[in-house]
Amino acid sequence: YYNISKRQDQPPERKEGGRYAMLLLCTFLLILSLLIGAVLIAYSWKKRSQAGAADFIALVAAFLVVNGSYIGELNSSTLSQALFWSGVEHLALPLHPYFWLLMCLDYTHACKNLRRVRLVLLLFPALYYFIFYTNPFLHLYITEYRFQSNGYFSILHAEKGWGFALIIALITVIGASCTCLYFRGYRKVARLYRGSYLHMLAGSLLPWGTIYLNLSNTNYLGLDYYSFL
């Protein structure tokens, strides 16, 4: 299904102890993110009637699926195992921008008819699912997969296609929209509530840089830092 090759310019392998230490560190950080996510869901569930809380719970739940699957991907010993876990990740990954935007619209009260907007915005994850899960046949998302060493452990390296770039462009529009809405809300609300808007604004800005590193394949060690943020 995929064009799979092995690079000849792989970085030299570290000593056995260093290899396992780096993998253990990455796995530990991802497990820690799962625990933090579970705490956030438990805390937010008590406040689920507040604006944006229900979509925040759904967003964090989707993160748990992605990060849990990424643990499996990083600890894979074969290409087929890594591709399997990547497929599981993408069951939830298209829902991240969807719930993030809905949370923003609800929190900032920027949309009067949110129920109708929820249905319209489903077009984004539907497109994402189509591009990813038809990739074995159409090769729109990834044109080539490689299972190669980053000097510490083997990772799944992917050459991105125009479908991947399209998804990143749409996510950029969503991220920019959320940033603008939070900034507008920050300017309008009373000083007492501005701290909350600053937190939401920071949360909108931090993850976006990682997706461009992923798009350009310039992320250090080939890791997907989106999962770590």
C-alpha positions as MATLAB code, in Angstrom:
seq = 'YYNISKRQDQPPERKEGGRYAMLLLCTFLLILSLLIGAVLIAYSWKKRSQAGAADFIALVAAFLVVNGSYIGELNSSTLSQALFWSGVEHLALPLHPYFWLLMCLDYTHACKNLRRVRLVLLLFPALYYFIFYTNPFLHLYITEYRFQSNGYFSILHAEKGWGFALIIALITVIGASCTCLYFRGYRKVARLYRGSYLHMLAGSLLPWGTIYLNLSNTNYLGLDYYSFL';
ca = [
       0.000    0.000    0.000;
       2.818    2.404    0.795;
       6.154    3.274   -0.642;
       8.409    2.005    2.146;
      12.148    2.426    2.156;
      15.098    2.512    4.501;
      17.320    5.568    4.726;
      21.058    5.168    4.529;
      21.809    8.406    6.406;
      20.375    7.376    9.732;
      22.077    8.812   12.846;
      24.428    6.477   14.699;
      22.910    4.292   17.385;
      23.535    5.362   20.987;
      24.725    2.906   23.605;
      22.099    0.458   24.799;
      21.506    2.242   28.118;
      21.058    5.628   26.465;
      18.627    4.225   23.904;
      16.336    2.741   26.520;
      16.637    5.796   28.770;
      15.360    8.141   26.034;
      12.491    5.813   25.124;
      11.628    5.415   28.798;
      11.623    9.194   29.269;
       9.274    9.747   26.322;
       6.981    6.974   27.497;
       6.960    8.361   31.044;
       6.023   11.852   29.843;
       3.178   10.487   27.732;
       1.878    8.361   30.620;
       2.059   11.464   32.815;
      -0.023   13.337   30.242;
      -2.639   10.562   30.438;
      -2.836   10.917   34.215;
      -3.119   14.710   33.975;
      -5.808   14.341   31.326;
      -7.795   11.968   33.513;
      -7.626   14.471   36.389;
      -8.756   17.290   34.098;
     -11.736   15.252   32.914;
     -12.739   14.389   36.488;
     -12.472   18.030   37.534;
     -14.278   19.386   34.464;
     -17.087   16.850   34.785;
     -18.254   18.608   37.935;
     -18.474   21.855   35.947;
     -19.789   20.392   32.703;
     -22.763   22.764   32.659;
     -20.451   25.758   32.268;
     -19.710   27.265   28.862;
     -17.186   25.203   26.914;
     -16.789   22.524   29.601;
     -18.493   19.663   27.726;
     -16.385   20.214   24.611;
     -13.262   20.505   26.763;
     -14.010   17.079   28.265;
     -14.454   15.609   24.784;
     -11.239   17.286   23.633;
      -9.199   15.876   26.516;
     -10.731   12.422   25.991;
      -9.588   12.563   22.360;
      -6.107   13.559   23.555;
      -6.024   10.507   25.821;
      -6.710    8.236   22.849;
      -4.008    9.901   20.740;
      -1.349    9.944   23.462;
      -2.128    6.406   24.569;
      -1.750    5.226   20.983;
       1.436    7.228   20.536;
       2.945    5.286   23.439;
       2.243    2.150   21.429;
       3.746    3.685   18.294;
       6.968    4.755   20.018;
       7.387    1.327   21.593;
       6.744   -0.549   18.348;
       9.452   -2.876   17.081;
       8.199   -3.232   13.496;
       6.738   -1.010   10.809;
       3.413   -2.850   10.854;
       3.039   -2.274   14.606;
       3.835    1.432   14.245;
       1.324    1.797   11.387;
      -1.336    0.048   13.463;
      -0.919    2.479   16.359;
      -0.818    5.418   13.964;
      -4.182    4.267   12.639;
      -5.575    4.137   16.178;
      -4.240    7.659   16.846;
      -6.128    8.947   13.834;
      -9.423    7.661   15.194;
      -9.317   10.625   17.594;
      -6.842   13.077   16.053;
      -9.335   14.624   13.564;
     -11.619   15.457   16.498;
      -9.067   17.717   18.223;
      -9.570   20.831   16.056;
     -13.314   20.146   15.942;
     -13.803   20.143   19.712;
     -11.253   22.927   20.182;
     -13.224   25.263   17.934;
     -16.550   24.285   19.503;
     -15.141   24.907   22.971;
     -13.947   28.324   21.835;
     -17.302   29.246   20.277;
     -19.173   28.173   23.394;
     -16.747   29.762   25.866;
     -16.681   33.124   24.088;
     -20.420   33.052   23.265;
     -19.488   33.899   19.691;
     -22.182   31.729   18.112;
     -25.914   31.973   18.704;
     -26.933   28.725   17.017;
     -24.198   26.363   18.181;
     -26.195   23.186   17.504;
     -26.364   23.888   13.792;
     -22.716   24.925   13.705;
     -21.739   21.612   15.345;
     -23.242   19.739   12.420;
     -21.605   21.943    9.801;
     -18.187   21.697   11.440;
     -18.365   17.897   11.270;
     -17.268   18.351    7.666;
     -13.708   18.879    8.901;
     -13.236   15.540   10.736;
     -15.148   13.809    7.918;
     -12.649   15.179    5.382;
      -9.726   14.281    7.655;
     -10.961   10.696    8.073;
     -11.449   10.350    4.317;
      -7.969   11.619    3.448;
      -6.232    9.475    6.091;
      -8.093    6.198    5.748;
      -8.044    6.238    1.941;
      -4.298    6.908    1.998;
      -3.371    3.260    1.265;
      -5.108    3.693   -2.098;
      -4.935    7.408   -2.929;
      -1.702    8.427   -1.139;
      -3.002   11.913   -0.461;
      -1.935   12.106    3.185;
       1.383   10.252    3.314;
       3.394    9.358    0.237;
       6.058    7.275    1.961;
       6.545    5.615    5.346;
       9.916    4.659    6.801;
      10.673    2.865   10.051;
      14.082    4.180   10.986;
      16.265    4.930   13.969;
      16.529    8.446   15.380;
      19.729    7.485   17.156;
      17.916    6.209   20.242;
      15.028    4.067   19.049;
      13.113    3.364   15.852;
      10.356    5.760   14.830;
       7.775    6.016   12.082;
       8.930    8.626    9.590;
       6.438    9.883    7.010;
       6.780   11.957    3.851;
       3.726   14.183    3.718;
       1.461   14.608    0.705;
      -0.745   17.503   -0.364;
      -3.653   16.083    1.639;
      -1.601   16.470    4.826;
      -0.781   20.068    3.861;
      -4.485   20.735    3.247;
      -5.395   19.457    6.713;
      -2.678   21.622    8.274;
      -4.005   24.652    6.366;
      -7.531   24.043    7.680;
      -6.215   23.561   11.219;
      -4.350   26.847   10.849;
      -7.619   28.586    9.975;
      -9.279   27.005   13.023;
      -6.366   27.979   15.273;
      -6.328   31.557   13.978;
     -10.096   31.821   14.485;
      -9.843   30.618   18.078;
      -6.986   33.012   18.782;
      -8.949   35.965   17.404;
     -12.072   35.036   19.375;
     -10.179   34.659   22.636;
      -8.337   37.923   22.061;
     -11.590   39.717   21.315;
     -13.119   38.220   24.453;
     -10.087   39.257   26.483;
     -10.564   42.862   25.420;
     -14.283   42.875   26.182;
     -14.539   41.078   29.524;
     -14.013   42.634   32.929;
     -10.478   42.608   34.316;
     -11.484   39.896   36.803;
     -12.012   37.360   33.980;
      -9.077   38.320   31.775;
      -6.799   35.719   33.367;
      -9.052   32.923   32.131;
      -8.978   34.304   28.613;
      -5.195   34.547   28.721;
      -5.006   30.862   29.654;
      -7.286   29.936   26.775;
      -5.306   32.149   24.421;
      -2.018   30.542   25.428;
      -3.574   27.102   25.002;
      -4.596   28.033   21.465;
      -1.141   29.235   20.472;
       1.201   26.625   21.963;
       0.256   23.484   19.984;
       0.276   25.073   16.534;
       4.036   25.414   16.187;
       4.455   21.672   16.630;
       2.244   20.807   13.654;
       4.456   22.844   11.322;
       7.517   21.008   12.592;
       5.663   17.798   11.830;
       4.716   19.021    8.354;
       8.312   19.912    7.499;
       9.831   16.844    9.214;
      12.166   19.101   11.203;
      11.103   17.924   14.665;
      14.045   16.843   16.817;
      14.431   13.043   17.026;
      11.409   12.724   14.736;
       9.048   12.930   17.688;
       5.541   14.362   17.422;
       5.736   17.149   19.993;
       2.040   17.856   19.631;
       1.419   14.884   21.926;
       3.827   16.239   24.538;
       2.152   19.675   24.683;
];
